[in-house]
Amino acid sequence: DTGVSQNPRHKITKRGQNVTFRCDPISEHNRLYWYRQTLGQGPEFLTYFQNEAQLEKSRLLSDRFSAERPKGSFSTLEIQRTEQGDSAMYLCASSSPVGGDEHEQYFGPGTRLTVT
Amino acid sequence: DAKTTQPTSMDCAEGRAANLPCNHSTISGNEYVYWYRQIHSQGPQYIIHGLKNNETNEMASLIITEDRKSSTLILPHATLRDTAVYYCIVRRTGNQFYFGTGTSLTVIP
């Protein structure tokens, strides 16, 4: 098992462009999360999937953001019309409940987005 | 979920025990205490969690006070690789993790 992977690791884009990030969770994990982290802050929850269903979205996830997990495996996070305030590290995590409880989320290395 | 309060930063000498405190005075009965850490430029890493009892694993020990209003993460023999930001989180299982700003631990040679 290679853990959670994210691509690309770094992305530089100009304001107004669209970007898409990919997350590949640990293969048997049915839960997948997206977080955003800005400098000096802890990760902030964005959205959560259980299999292919998007079950929760944070108020941080504006209408320019969309996430999908079409087959319940990998997920994509798209940001349309990027703004400088979107510059951040975007983290993906996955987990699998054991006995109905989920205690540990496994995080990927993140995608660092810089909007110029 | 209950909020937590942690010191902004701490230092610890290499080889000594690092004791990281966390206050969670509004914790409710069904909320767990979790600790994660984040080494620079990496994603957060799970360390340990507990509900009422003290817990120990290969990485650390978690001491939870009897009233559950505070806890301490103990790294028994800190190494330079333990330099990281440590997050204390209280959460009901199934809910999202809300990370605060954590404690930046620096292990000094």
mmCIF file of C-alpha atoms in Angstrom:
data_model
loop_
_atom_site.group_PDB
_atom_site.id
_atom_site.type_symbol
_atom_site.label_atom_id
_atom_site.label_comp_id
_atom_site.label_asym_id
_atom_site.label_seq_id
_atom_site.Cartn_x
_atom_site.Cartn_y
_atom_site.Cartn_z
ATOM 1 C CA ASP A 1 0.000 0.000 0.000
ATOM 2 C CA THR A 2 1.513 3.293 -1.102
ATOM 3 C CA GLY A 3 -0.706 5.549 0.961
ATOM 4 C CA VAL A 4 -2.689 8.542 -0.232
ATOM 5 C CA SER A 5 -1.258 10.208 -3.323
ATOM 6 C CA GLN A 6 -2.009 13.636 -4.745
ATOM 7 C CA ASN A 7 -1.191 15.172 -8.092
ATOM 8 C CA PRO A 8 0.210 17.543 -8.958
ATOM 9 C CA ARG A 9 2.356 18.381 -5.944
ATOM 10 C CA HIS A 10 2.701 21.966 -7.022
ATOM 11 C CA LYS A 11 0.601 24.145 -9.307
ATOM 12 C CA ILE A 12 1.175 27.734 -10.323
ATOM 13 C CA THR A 13 -1.623 29.384 -12.209
ATOM 14 C CA LYS A 14 -2.721 32.822 -13.223
ATOM 15 C CA ARG A 15 -5.744 34.439 -11.669
ATOM 16 C CA GLY A 16 -8.904 33.532 -13.526
ATOM 17 C CA GLN A 17 -7.688 30.152 -14.738
ATOM 18 C CA ASN A 18 -9.258 26.841 -13.768
ATOM 19 C CA VAL A 19 -7.271 24.155 -11.977
ATOM 20 C CA THR A 20 -7.966 20.530 -11.116
ATOM 21 C CA PHE A 21 -6.297 18.396 -8.495
ATOM 22 C CA ARG A 22 -6.435 14.648 -8.131
ATOM 23 C CA CYS A 23 -6.392 12.471 -5.033
ATOM 24 C CA ASP A 24 -5.932 8.710 -4.983
ATOM 25 C CA PRO A 25 -6.899 7.338 -1.579
ATOM 26 C CA ILE A 26 -5.756 4.117 0.035
ATOM 27 C CA SER A 27 -7.488 1.464 -2.038
ATOM 28 C CA GLU A 28 -9.880 -0.041 0.486
ATOM 29 C CA HIS A 29 -10.869 3.260 2.093
ATOM 30 C CA ASN A 30 -14.431 4.319 1.407
ATOM 31 C CA ARG A 31 -14.192 7.798 2.945
ATOM 32 C CA LEU A 32 -12.341 10.652 1.332
ATOM 33 C CA TYR A 33 -11.841 14.187 2.597
ATOM 34 C CA TRP A 34 -10.514 17.433 1.177
ATOM 35 C CA TYR A 35 -8.929 20.095 3.365
ATOM 36 C CA ARG A 36 -7.325 23.444 2.666
ATOM 37 C CA GLN A 37 -4.401 24.800 4.628
ATOM 38 C CA THR A 38 -3.043 28.320 4.515
ATOM 39 C CA LEU A 39 0.243 29.451 5.990
ATOM 40 C CA GLY A 40 0.352 29.283 9.774
ATOM 41 C CA GLN A 41 -3.058 27.674 10.077
ATOM 42 C CA GLY A 42 -4.203 24.136 10.603
ATOM 43 C CA PRO A 43 -6.040 22.296 7.833
ATOM 44 C CA GLU A 44 -9.651 23.408 7.270
ATOM 45 C CA PHE A 45 -12.272 20.910 6.206
ATOM 46 C CA LEU A 46 -13.751 21.428 2.738
ATOM 47 C CA THR A 47 -15.762 18.355 1.816
ATOM 48 C CA TYR A 48 -16.250 14.656 2.462
ATOM 49 C CA PHE A 49 -17.243 11.634 0.369
ATOM 50 C CA GLN A 50 -18.434 8.253 1.419
ATOM 51 C CA ASN A 51 -17.908 6.073 -1.627
ATOM 52 C CA GLU A 52 -19.150 8.223 -4.515
ATOM 53 C CA ALA A 53 -21.603 10.275 -2.470
ATOM 54 C CA GLN A 54 -20.592 13.755 -1.373
ATOM 55 C CA LEU A 55 -22.094 13.876 2.103
ATOM 56 C CA GLU A 56 -20.887 17.166 3.515
ATOM 57 C CA LYS A 57 -19.563 20.463 2.228
ATOM 58 C CA SER A 58 -18.082 23.279 4.262
ATOM 59 C CA ARG A 59 -19.191 26.871 3.842
ATOM 60 C CA LEU A 60 -15.591 27.422 2.710
ATOM 61 C CA LEU A 61 -16.433 25.543 -0.476
ATOM 62 C CA SER A 62 -17.723 28.371 -2.644
ATOM 63 C CA ASP A 63 -19.550 27.789 -5.914
ATOM 64 C CA ARG A 64 -16.227 28.079 -7.739
ATOM 65 C CA PHE A 65 -15.145 24.833 -6.093
ATOM 66 C CA SER A 66 -16.415 21.430 -7.127
ATOM 67 C CA ALA A 67 -15.331 17.991 -6.034
ATOM 68 C CA GLU A 68 -16.175 14.628 -7.486
ATOM 69 C CA ARG A 69 -15.521 11.011 -6.728
ATOM 70 C CA PRO A 70 -17.264 9.344 -9.668
ATOM 71 C CA LYS A 71 -16.504 5.685 -9.001
ATOM 72 C CA GLY A 72 -15.865 5.849 -5.303
ATOM 73 C CA SER A 73 -12.135 5.611 -5.813
ATOM 74 C CA PHE A 74 -10.055 8.652 -6.835
ATOM 75 C CA SER A 75 -11.383 12.170 -6.383
ATOM 76 C CA THR A 76 -10.874 15.461 -8.163
ATOM 77 C CA LEU A 77 -11.142 18.973 -6.795
ATOM 78 C CA GLU A 78 -11.653 21.718 -9.353
ATOM 79 C CA ILE A 79 -11.371 25.420 -8.738
ATOM 80 C CA GLN A 80 -12.824 27.667 -11.405
ATOM 81 C CA ARG A 81 -11.801 31.284 -12.000
ATOM 82 C CA THR A 82 -9.011 31.092 -9.440
ATOM 83 C CA GLU A 83 -8.353 34.029 -7.152
ATOM 84 C CA GLN A 84 -5.216 34.929 -5.242
ATOM 85 C CA GLY A 85 -6.997 33.988 -2.034
ATOM 86 C CA ASP A 86 -7.190 30.416 -3.297
ATOM 87 C CA SER A 87 -3.436 30.061 -2.860
ATOM 88 C CA ALA A 88 -3.023 27.327 -0.272
ATOM 89 C CA MET A 89 -2.084 23.712 0.287
ATOM 90 C CA TYR A 90 -4.933 21.377 -0.645
ATOM 91 C CA LEU A 91 -4.838 18.167 1.346
ATOM 92 C CA CYS A 92 -6.668 14.939 0.737
ATOM 93 C CA ALA A 93 -7.258 12.284 3.375
ATOM 94 C CA SER A 94 -8.927 8.890 3.373
ATOM 95 C CA SER A 95 -10.233 6.564 6.019
ATOM 96 C CA SER A 96 -12.162 3.388 6.569
ATOM 97 C CA PRO A 97 -14.429 2.932 9.566
ATOM 98 C CA VAL A 98 -13.745 -0.085 11.738
ATOM 99 C CA GLY A 99 -16.757 -1.404 13.574
ATOM 100 C CA GLY A 100 -18.660 1.739 12.667
ATOM 101 C CA ASP A 101 -16.030 4.063 14.142
ATOM 102 C CA GLU A 102 -13.489 6.046 12.194
ATOM 103 C CA HIS A 103 -10.593 7.327 14.201
ATOM 104 C CA GLU A 104 -7.677 7.755 11.864
ATOM 105 C CA GLN A 105 -7.499 9.737 8.664
ATOM 106 C CA TYR A 106 -4.529 9.150 6.380
ATOM 107 C CA PHE A 107 -3.346 12.287 4.668
ATOM 108 C CA GLY A 108 -1.625 12.737 1.357
ATOM 109 C CA PRO A 109 1.306 15.101 0.814
ATOM 110 C CA GLY A 110 -0.912 17.844 -0.548
ATOM 111 C CA THR A 111 -1.014 20.006 -3.653
ATOM 112 C CA ARG A 112 0.387 23.483 -3.212
ATOM 113 C CA LEU A 113 -1.478 26.004 -5.336
ATOM 114 C CA THR A 114 -0.060 29.428 -6.076
ATOM 115 C CA VAL A 115 -2.280 31.893 -7.895
ATOM 116 C CA THR A 116 -0.397 34.817 -9.439
ATOM 117 C CA ASP B 1 -17.336 19.731 18.438
ATOM 118 C CA ALA B 2 -15.545 21.162 21.452
ATOM 119 C CA LYS B 3 -12.767 23.669 20.954
ATOM 120 C CA THR B 4 -9.235 23.164 22.216
ATOM 121 C CA THR B 5 -6.545 25.480 23.559
ATOM 122 C CA GLN B 6 -2.873 24.719 23.095
ATOM 123 C CA PRO B 7 0.319 26.720 23.660
ATOM 124 C CA THR B 8 1.600 28.270 20.468
ATOM 125 C CA SER B 9 5.099 26.860 20.769
ATOM 126 C CA MET B 10 7.323 24.717 22.959
ATOM 127 C CA ASP B 11 10.934 23.586 23.037
ATOM 128 C CA CYS B 12 12.255 20.251 24.238
ATOM 129 C CA ALA B 13 15.776 18.918 24.580
ATOM 130 C CA GLU B 14 16.597 15.899 22.463
ATOM 131 C CA GLY B 15 16.229 12.681 24.426
ATOM 132 C CA ARG B 16 13.958 14.223 27.020
ATOM 133 C CA ALA B 17 10.226 13.710 27.312
ATOM 134 C CA ALA B 18 8.067 16.248 25.513
ATOM 135 C CA ASN B 19 4.818 17.005 27.314
ATOM 136 C CA LEU B 20 2.290 18.852 25.183
ATOM 137 C CA PRO B 21 -0.789 20.134 27.028
ATOM 138 C CA CYS B 22 -4.262 20.699 25.661
ATOM 139 C CA ASN B 23 -7.329 22.213 27.296
ATOM 140 C CA HIS B 24 -10.766 21.106 26.154
ATOM 141 C CA SER B 25 -13.012 22.267 28.967
ATOM 142 C CA THR B 26 -16.221 22.041 26.901
ATOM 143 C CA ILE B 27 -15.713 18.441 25.823
ATOM 144 C CA SER B 28 -18.831 16.309 25.917
ATOM 145 C CA GLY B 29 -19.173 12.702 26.955
ATOM 146 C CA ASN B 30 -19.102 11.207 23.482
ATOM 147 C CA GLU B 31 -16.185 13.222 22.138
ATOM 148 C CA TYR B 32 -12.786 11.675 21.685
ATOM 149 C CA VAL B 33 -9.444 13.435 22.086
ATOM 150 C CA TYR B 34 -7.145 13.069 19.074
ATOM 151 C CA TRP B 35 -3.584 14.116 18.445
ATOM 152 C CA TYR B 36 -2.127 14.616 15.005
ATOM 153 C CA ARG B 37 1.176 16.137 14.011
ATOM 154 C CA GLN B 38 2.371 17.819 10.858
ATOM 155 C CA ILE B 39 5.994 17.863 9.889
ATOM 156 C CA HIS B 40 6.924 20.727 7.616
ATOM 157 C CA SER B 41 5.613 20.327 4.049
ATOM 158 C CA GLN B 42 3.874 17.029 4.789
ATOM 159 C CA GLY B 43 0.275 16.064 5.459
ATOM 160 C CA PRO B 44 -0.843 15.578 9.060
ATOM 161 C CA GLN B 45 -0.076 12.251 10.691
ATOM 162 C CA TYR B 46 -2.234 10.486 13.251
ATOM 163 C CA ILE B 47 -0.559 9.930 16.616
ATOM 164 C CA ILE B 48 -3.071 8.679 19.149
ATOM 165 C CA HIS B 49 -6.616 9.072 20.419
ATOM 166 C CA GLY B 50 -8.555 8.381 23.595
ATOM 167 C CA LEU B 51 -11.936 8.753 25.223
ATOM 168 C CA LYS B 52 -11.544 8.404 28.983
ATOM 169 C CA ASN B 53 -8.613 6.176 29.746
ATOM 170 C CA ASN B 54 -4.958 6.911 29.247
ATOM 171 C CA GLU B 55 -3.589 5.418 26.071
ATOM 172 C CA THR B 56 -0.140 4.405 24.877
ATOM 173 C CA ASN B 57 1.152 3.292 21.525
ATOM 174 C CA GLU B 58 4.513 3.054 19.837
ATOM 175 C CA MET B 59 4.614 6.776 19.193
ATOM 176 C CA ALA B 60 3.299 8.415 22.334
ATOM 177 C CA SER B 61 1.190 8.340 25.463
ATOM 178 C CA LEU B 62 -2.023 10.253 26.020
ATOM 179 C CA ILE B 63 -2.972 11.257 29.539
ATOM 180 C CA ILE B 64 -6.565 12.462 29.961
ATOM 181 C CA THR B 65 -7.607 14.048 33.257
ATOM 182 C CA GLU B 66 -10.412 12.431 35.164
ATOM 183 C CA ASP B 67 -12.821 15.278 34.364
ATOM 184 C CA ARG B 68 -11.694 15.077 30.714
ATOM 185 C CA LYS B 69 -11.238 18.831 30.536
ATOM 186 C CA SER B 70 -7.582 18.574 29.603
ATOM 187 C CA SER B 71 -5.044 16.137 28.271
ATOM 188 C CA THR B 72 -1.307 15.797 27.727
ATOM 189 C CA LEU B 73 0.505 14.154 24.875
ATOM 190 C CA ILE B 74 3.818 12.667 25.938
ATOM 191 C CA LEU B 75 6.624 11.865 23.554
ATOM 192 C CA PRO B 76 8.851 9.856 25.892
ATOM 193 C CA HIS B 77 12.221 10.410 24.211
ATOM 194 C CA ALA B 78 12.012 13.296 21.792
ATOM 195 C CA THR B 79 14.210 13.206 18.701
ATOM 196 C CA LEU B 80 14.952 15.871 16.143
ATOM 197 C CA ARG B 81 12.453 14.171 13.821
ATOM 198 C CA ASP B 82 9.702 14.972 16.306
ATOM 199 C CA THR B 83 9.981 18.668 15.477
ATOM 200 C CA ALA B 84 6.522 19.427 14.092
ATOM 201 C CA VAL B 85 3.217 21.158 14.737
ATOM 202 C CA TYR B 86 1.052 19.089 17.073
ATOM 203 C CA TYR B 87 -2.731 19.391 16.885
ATOM 204 C CA CYS B 88 -5.100 18.436 19.673
ATOM 205 C CA ILE B 89 -8.624 17.814 18.410
ATOM 206 C CA VAL B 90 -11.819 16.774 20.135
ATOM 207 C CA ARG B 91 -14.450 15.210 17.962
ATOM 208 C CA ARG B 92 -17.423 12.907 17.889
ATOM 209 C CA THR B 93 -16.642 9.867 15.809
ATOM 210 C CA GLY B 94 -17.977 10.322 12.294
ATOM 211 C CA ASN B 95 -17.670 14.098 12.429
ATOM 212 C CA GLN B 96 -15.013 16.113 10.718
ATOM 213 C CA PHE B 97 -11.651 16.969 12.180
ATOM 214 C CA TYR B 98 -11.313 20.637 13.033
ATOM 215 C CA PHE B 99 -7.664 21.490 13.404
ATOM 216 C CA GLY B 100 -6.729 24.616 15.330
ATOM 217 C CA THR B 101 -3.342 26.257 15.031
ATOM 218 C CA GLY B 102 -1.618 23.623 17.173
ATOM 219 C CA THR B 103 1.628 23.706 19.141
ATOM 220 C CA SER B 104 4.875 24.101 17.261
ATOM 221 C CA LEU B 105 7.332 21.784 18.999
ATOM 222 C CA THR B 106 11.025 22.308 18.415
ATOM 223 C CA VAL B 107 13.386 19.578 19.598
ATOM 224 C CA ILE B 108 16.757 21.074 20.380
ATOM 225 C CA PRO B 109 19.964 19.057 19.994
#
